[in-house]
Short mmCIF file of C-alpha atoms in Angstrom, two decimals:
data_model
loop_
_atom_site.label_atom_id
_atom_site.label_comp_id
_atom_site.label_asym_id
_atom_site.label_seq_id
_atom_site.Cartn_x
_atom_site.Cartn_y
_atom_site.Cartn_z
CA MET S 283 119.48 121.68 90.84
CA THR S 284 118.53 118.62 91.31
CA LYS S 285 117.95 118.14 95.08
CA PRO S 286 119.36 114.62 96.90
CA VAL S 287 116.53 112.30 97.61
CA ILE S 288 115.85 111.00 101.38
CA LEU S 289 113.62 108.10 102.10
CA THR S 290 112.71 107.56 106.05
CA GLY S 291 109.80 106.81 107.75
CA ASP S 292 108.27 104.52 110.90
CA ARG S 293 106.38 101.79 111.43
CA THR S 294 103.17 101.94 112.28
CA THR S 295 102.43 99.76 115.95
CA GLY S 296 101.70 103.18 117.86
CA PRO S 297 102.16 106.54 118.59
CA LEU S 298 106.46 108.23 118.08
CA HIS S 299 108.36 108.78 121.81
CA ILE S 300 111.40 111.22 122.18
CA GLY S 301 114.18 108.53 121.20
CA HIS S 302 111.94 109.07 117.38
CA TYR S 303 112.64 112.33 117.75
CA THR S 304 116.45 112.18 118.91
CA GLY S 305 116.95 109.44 116.14
CA SER S 306 115.20 110.92 113.25
CA LEU S 307 112.66 113.43 114.05
CA ALA S 308 114.94 116.76 114.15
CA ASN S 309 117.24 115.44 111.75
CA ARG S 310 113.98 115.17 109.34
CA LEU S 311 112.94 118.34 110.11
CA ARG S 312 116.09 120.01 109.31
CA CYS S 313 116.25 118.58 105.65
CA GLN S 314 113.09 119.37 104.30
CA ASP S 315 114.55 122.16 102.19
CA SER S 316 117.84 120.55 101.46
CA HIS S 317 116.54 117.11 99.80
CA GLU S 318 114.19 116.12 98.44
CA GLN S 319 112.20 114.10 101.36
CA PHE S 320 109.84 110.72 101.14
CA LEU S 321 108.35 109.76 105.07
CA LEU S 322 106.69 106.06 104.38
CA LEU S 323 104.16 104.98 106.86
CA ALA S 324 105.48 101.58 107.22
CA ASP S 325 102.16 99.30 107.50
CA THR S 326 103.14 96.38 105.83
CA GLN S 327 106.95 96.23 107.62
CA ALA S 328 104.90 96.75 110.94
CA LEU S 329 102.66 93.45 109.56
CA THR S 330 105.94 91.09 109.84
CA ASP S 331 105.73 90.78 113.58
CA ASN S 332 101.82 92.45 114.13
CA ALA S 333 100.37 89.92 112.04
CA HIS S 334 98.41 88.88 115.46
CA ASP S 335 96.95 92.37 115.86
CA PRO S 336 96.65 94.23 112.25
CA ALA S 337 93.70 96.33 113.67
CA LYS S 338 96.89 98.40 115.84
CA VAL S 339 98.81 98.22 112.55
CA ARG S 340 95.97 100.21 111.09
CA ARG S 341 95.15 102.19 113.76
CA SER S 342 98.17 103.29 114.04
CA VAL S 343 98.44 104.75 110.76
CA ILE S 344 96.71 108.35 111.50
CA GLU S 345 98.48 108.26 114.79
CA VAL S 346 102.60 107.95 113.80
CA ALA S 347 100.93 111.20 110.55
CA LEU S 348 99.66 112.97 113.96
CA ASP S 349 103.54 112.84 115.15
CA TYR S 350 104.51 113.64 111.72
CA LEU S 351 102.47 116.48 110.90
CA ALA S 352 102.62 117.90 115.29
CA VAL S 353 106.92 117.74 115.28
CA GLY S 354 106.54 120.19 112.05
CA ILE S 355 107.01 118.12 109.29
CA ASP S 356 105.39 119.87 106.15
CA PRO S 357 103.49 118.22 103.27
CA ALA S 358 104.17 120.57 101.12
CA ARG S 359 108.17 119.91 101.81
CA SER S 360 107.98 116.41 102.41
CA THR S 361 105.53 113.65 100.89
CA ILE S 362 104.60 111.04 103.43
CA CYS S 363 102.87 108.12 102.08
CA LEU S 364 101.34 104.62 103.16
CA GLN S 365 103.80 101.31 102.26
CA SER S 366 100.96 99.21 101.91
CA HIS S 367 99.48 101.58 98.89
CA LEU S 368 102.66 101.23 96.57
CA PRO S 369 102.26 97.92 95.21
CA ALA S 370 105.61 98.09 93.03
CA LEU S 371 107.60 98.14 96.68
CA ALA S 372 105.87 94.69 96.79
CA ASP S 373 106.87 93.96 93.20
CA LEU S 374 110.76 95.12 94.58
CA SER S 375 110.79 92.88 97.27
CA MET S 376 109.90 89.89 95.94
CA LEU S 377 112.28 90.64 92.60
CA TYR S 378 115.21 91.91 95.56
CA LEU S 379 114.96 88.17 97.39
CA ASN S 380 116.64 86.28 94.25
CA PHE S 381 119.65 88.79 94.72
CA VAL S 382 120.44 87.73 98.49
CA THR S 383 120.76 84.34 100.31
CA VAL S 384 118.95 83.24 103.53
CA ALA S 385 122.12 82.54 104.59
CA ARG S 386 123.58 86.38 104.09
CA LEU S 387 119.31 87.64 105.50
CA GLU S 388 120.18 85.70 108.79
CA ARG S 389 123.91 87.30 109.30
CA ASN S 390 122.89 90.93 108.90
CA PRO S 391 123.26 92.12 112.52
CA THR S 392 120.37 93.98 113.37
CA ILE S 393 118.29 91.36 112.24
CA LYS S 394 120.45 88.31 114.69
CA ASP S 395 119.80 91.37 117.14
CA GLU S 396 115.92 91.87 116.54
CA ILE S 397 114.97 87.94 116.80
CA ARG S 398 116.89 87.84 119.67
CA ALA S 399 115.45 90.54 121.16
CA ARG S 400 111.83 88.99 119.80
CA GLY S 401 112.62 85.54 121.22
CA PHE S 402 111.89 84.18 117.98
CA GLY S 403 113.72 81.04 118.27
CA ARG S 404 113.30 79.75 115.02
CA ASP S 405 110.04 80.57 114.93
CA ILE S 406 110.96 83.94 112.57
CA PRO S 407 107.94 85.01 110.27
CA ALA S 408 109.53 84.88 106.63
CA GLY S 409 108.54 88.54 106.49
CA PHE S 410 110.33 89.56 109.29
CA LEU S 411 113.82 87.68 108.01
CA CYS S 412 113.02 88.69 104.34
CA TYR S 413 112.69 92.36 105.64
CA PRO S 414 116.18 93.93 104.72
CA ALA S 415 115.35 92.93 100.95
CA ALA S 416 112.07 94.62 100.99
CA GLN S 417 114.09 97.86 103.03
CA ALA S 418 116.48 97.74 100.31
CA ALA S 419 113.01 98.16 97.78
CA ASP S 420 111.90 100.89 99.65
CA ILE S 421 115.22 103.08 99.62
CA THR S 422 116.02 102.21 95.97
CA ALA S 423 112.27 102.74 94.85
CA PHE S 424 112.53 106.26 95.38
CA ARG S 425 116.11 106.42 93.76
CA ALA S 426 117.28 107.22 97.75
CA THR S 427 120.77 107.75 98.11
CA VAL S 428 120.38 109.22 102.20
CA VAL S 429 118.54 107.38 104.82
CA PRO S 430 118.45 108.30 108.50
CA VAL S 431 119.37 105.21 110.56
CA GLY S 432 120.21 104.80 114.01
CA ALA S 433 123.87 102.98 114.10
CA ASP S 434 122.31 99.51 114.54
CA GLN S 435 120.25 99.98 111.39
CA ALA S 436 123.07 100.63 109.53
CA PRO S 437 123.44 96.90 108.70
CA LEU S 438 120.56 97.30 106.71
CA ILE S 439 121.71 99.87 104.81
CA GLU S 440 124.71 98.19 103.65
CA GLN S 441 122.77 94.93 102.99
CA THR S 442 120.49 97.67 100.59
CA ASN S 443 124.00 98.48 98.87
CA GLU S 444 124.80 95.19 98.19
CA ILE S 445 121.12 94.25 96.14
CA VAL S 446 121.89 97.51 94.46
CA ARG S 447 125.46 96.67 93.49
CA ARG S 448 124.20 92.39 92.06
CA ILE S 449 120.94 94.31 90.48
CA ASN S 450 123.21 96.93 88.19
CA ALA S 451 125.79 94.04 87.29
CA THR S 452 123.16 92.05 86.73
CA ALA S 453 121.76 94.23 84.14
CA GLY S 454 125.79 95.86 83.74
CA HIS S 455 124.97 99.12 83.97
CA PRO S 456 124.05 101.60 87.41
CA VAL S 457 119.82 101.13 86.49
CA LEU S 458 119.59 101.78 90.98
CA PRO S 459 121.86 104.23 93.46
CA GLU S 460 123.73 103.58 96.21
CA ALA S 461 122.50 105.13 99.73
CA GLN S 462 124.37 106.31 102.43
CA ALA S 463 123.42 105.77 105.76
CA LEU S 464 122.64 109.50 107.99
CA ILE S 465 123.65 108.59 111.78
CA PRO S 466 122.11 110.78 114.50
CA GLU S 467 125.02 112.37 116.27
CA ALA S 468 122.72 112.02 119.79
CA GLY S 469 122.59 108.43 119.31
CA ARG S 470 119.75 105.70 120.55
CA LEU S 471 117.85 106.89 124.37
CA PRO S 472 117.72 104.18 125.94
CA GLY S 473 114.77 103.10 128.53
CA ILE S 474 113.71 105.28 131.25
CA ASP S 475 114.18 101.89 133.14
CA GLY S 476 117.91 101.88 131.78
CA LYS S 477 117.16 99.46 129.06
CA ALA S 478 118.96 99.76 126.25
CA LYS S 479 116.32 100.33 123.98
CA MET S 480 113.55 101.95 124.39
CA SER S 481 110.13 100.78 122.81
CA LYS S 482 106.73 101.52 122.75
CA SER S 483 105.59 97.90 123.53
CA GLY S 484 108.17 97.90 126.25
CA GLY S 485 106.50 100.47 128.49
CA ASN S 486 109.69 102.00 128.74
CA ALA S 487 109.37 105.23 126.65
CA ILE S 488 108.17 108.75 126.43
CA ALA S 489 105.52 109.67 123.97
CA LEU S 490 105.53 112.72 121.97
CA SER S 491 101.60 113.27 122.60
CA ALA S 492 102.90 112.72 126.44
CA SER S 493 100.51 114.14 128.73
CA PRO S 494 102.25 116.52 131.58
CA ASP S 495 101.68 114.03 134.41
CA THR S 496 103.41 111.25 132.35
CA ILE S 497 106.04 113.13 131.77
CA ARG S 498 106.22 113.97 135.26
CA ALA S 499 105.74 110.08 136.74
CA ALA S 500 108.35 108.78 133.67
CA VAL S 501 111.12 111.51 134.59
CA ARG S 502 110.97 110.69 138.49
CA ALA S 503 110.92 106.62 138.04
CA MET S 504 114.10 107.10 135.33
CA TYR S 505 117.14 104.65 136.30
CA THR S 506 119.92 107.10 137.72
CA ASP S 507 123.20 105.31 139.69
CA PRO S 508 121.70 102.72 142.03
CA GLY S 509 125.39 103.51 143.91
CA HIS S 510 124.22 107.28 144.28
CA LEU S 511 122.68 106.77 148.03
CA ARG S 512 122.89 110.12 149.26
CA VAL S 513 123.67 113.98 148.20
CA GLU S 514 126.76 113.85 149.68
CA ASP S 515 127.59 110.72 147.84
CA PRO S 516 129.76 110.70 144.54
CA GLY S 517 127.60 109.99 141.57
CA ARG S 518 128.65 107.47 137.93
CA VAL S 519 127.22 110.32 134.94
CA GLU S 520 128.20 107.26 133.08
CA GLY S 521 125.01 104.84 132.14
CA ASN S 522 122.75 107.31 134.15
CA VAL S 523 119.94 107.43 132.14
CA VAL S 524 118.90 111.63 132.88
CA PHE S 525 121.75 112.47 132.19
CA THR S 526 122.16 110.47 129.12
CA TYR S 527 118.21 112.08 128.04
CA LEU S 528 120.25 115.35 129.26
CA ASP S 529 122.93 114.67 126.42
CA ALA S 530 120.71 114.49 124.12
CA PHE S 531 118.07 117.76 124.85
CA ASP S 532 119.55 120.32 127.03
CA GLU S 533 120.76 122.65 125.16
CA ASP S 534 122.72 125.28 127.83
CA ARG S 535 125.80 122.43 127.39
CA ALA S 536 128.17 124.84 130.04
CA GLU S 537 125.74 124.20 133.14
CA LEU S 538 125.08 120.81 132.24
CA ALA S 539 129.14 120.03 132.67
CA GLU S 540 128.84 121.88 135.53
CA LEU S 541 126.39 119.69 136.69
CA LYS S 542 128.29 116.24 135.77
CA ALA S 543 131.02 117.55 137.71
CA GLN S 544 129.07 118.36 140.30
CA TYR S 545 127.42 114.98 140.41
CA ARG S 546 130.84 112.90 140.29
CA ARG S 547 132.08 115.03 143.45
CA GLY S 548 129.45 114.88 145.27
CA GLY S 549 126.48 118.17 146.85
CA LEU S 550 124.20 116.79 143.63
CA GLY S 551 121.07 114.57 144.14
CA ASP S 552 119.44 113.47 141.42
CA GLY S 553 115.92 115.40 142.29
CA ARG S 554 118.00 118.31 141.28
CA ILE S 555 118.53 116.62 137.90
CA LYS S 556 115.21 114.79 136.85
CA ALA S 557 113.81 118.23 137.57
CA ARG S 558 116.28 120.08 135.11
CA LEU S 559 115.05 117.08 132.63
CA GLU S 560 111.33 117.49 133.63
CA ASP S 561 111.31 120.99 132.43
CA ILE S 562 113.26 120.34 128.89
CA LEU S 563 111.06 117.71 128.70
CA GLN S 564 107.94 119.44 129.57
CA THR S 565 109.15 122.93 127.50
CA LEU S 566 109.31 120.44 124.22
CA ILE S 567 106.38 118.30 124.18
CA ALA S 568 103.85 121.01 125.36
CA PRO S 569 103.95 122.42 121.93
CA ILE S 570 103.32 119.51 120.54
CA ARG S 571 100.87 117.85 122.66
CA GLU S 572 98.59 120.69 121.87
CA ARG S 573 98.85 120.71 118.09
CA ARG S 574 98.36 116.99 118.10
CA ALA S 575 95.26 117.26 119.60
CA ALA S 576 94.41 120.10 117.03
CA LEU S 577 95.22 118.04 114.19
CA ALA S 578 93.62 114.94 115.59
CA GLN S 579 90.38 117.06 115.25
CA ASP S 580 90.65 117.09 111.54
CA THR S 581 91.18 113.54 110.44
CA ASP S 582 89.82 114.70 106.83
CA TYR S 583 92.85 116.67 106.83
CA VAL S 584 94.98 113.85 108.01
CA LEU S 585 94.08 111.76 105.28
CA LYS S 586 94.42 113.87 102.81
CA ILE S 587 97.65 114.53 103.15
CA ILE S 588 98.39 111.03 103.09
CA ARG S 589 96.48 110.29 100.26
CA GLU S 590 98.00 113.13 98.13
CA GLY S 591 101.38 111.53 99.18
CA THR S 592 100.64 108.18 98.57
CA GLU S 593 99.98 109.38 94.55
CA ARG S 594 103.19 111.30 94.59
CA ALA S 595 105.13 108.21 95.73
CA ARG S 596 103.58 105.78 94.21
CA ALA S 597 104.47 107.23 90.57
CA ARG S 598 107.80 107.81 91.27
CA THR S 599 107.79 103.90 92.92
CA GLU S 600 106.35 102.79 89.53
CA ALA S 601 108.94 104.35 87.78
CA THR S 602 111.63 102.90 89.44
CA ARG S 603 109.88 99.14 88.67
CA ARG S 604 109.84 99.36 85.19
CA ASP S 605 113.35 100.90 84.75
CA VAL S 606 114.65 97.47 87.03
CA ILE S 607 112.06 95.49 85.00
CA GLU S 608 113.19 97.05 81.33
CA ALA S 609 117.42 96.86 82.53
CA LEU S 610 117.77 93.25 84.05
CA GLY S 611 115.60 92.05 80.58
CA LEU S 612 112.40 90.75 81.83
CA PHE S 613 109.59 89.78 79.84
CA ARG S 614 106.68 92.40 79.49
CA LEU S 615 103.79 92.40 77.56
#
């Protein structure tokens, strides 16, 4: 029986953080047996807003691959591949740009939000604006029908399916499948400073390779409730970053519910909930950090996994490129 295909991946702009873990890595671990899974090291996409620092993008290829392997991604069950070494993706990206307008790209809510967050104004890198078409190429090249994304990324999947429908309508028959967004229940984790987005560049994230001291310092600095000045004061759980993280990582739901009720009534200090969260994160990250450190001693092994995965991915994506070109009736020598 043919397994459904998942395409997922990360921009190679630095090591991954715990927001990636709740956002997609946990789903990827669960899907390794039930799906045919491809993990894309998105170095080409990373250049859309990091062209001024290609060295960072290059270094981060190994960093992200190490994080994948350290959390438990098995290269025998999931294919790890490098975006820039799959030429069919670039070919399909250019082709798909003829099936979408600039106005439609600019209306994409995800792109609008990212442009605003980065302060581009009208100085938007063309590659950044055209990212929805490039992602459509990534997804369709693997014939993926499932794409794990955060809720804020769902409009990109919608635009991918719009392009797929236009390609299929032009060809006169279904050439490419549509994809479904797989959105994690936990949702996006905020930064430790309470800002809406945790990011590697924003300095408000906890890396999956963080040291015990770094984890401790990050938890102690977390935003809670500014009105909760004394232990006996009632506190707000909503918008409290510590409780948001406990919702994501604390498996004792009954105890967590009691802590929330006590915090709302008053009589529970921030120090106690931060200590609980720190214990949970230290327990989660310690084995990941240890496996990562061991793997980092053998980068030849990591490179071998990336090379072999990219070879498998190249065969898949080239076959799709040929199918699309033939279905559209383009000239072939």
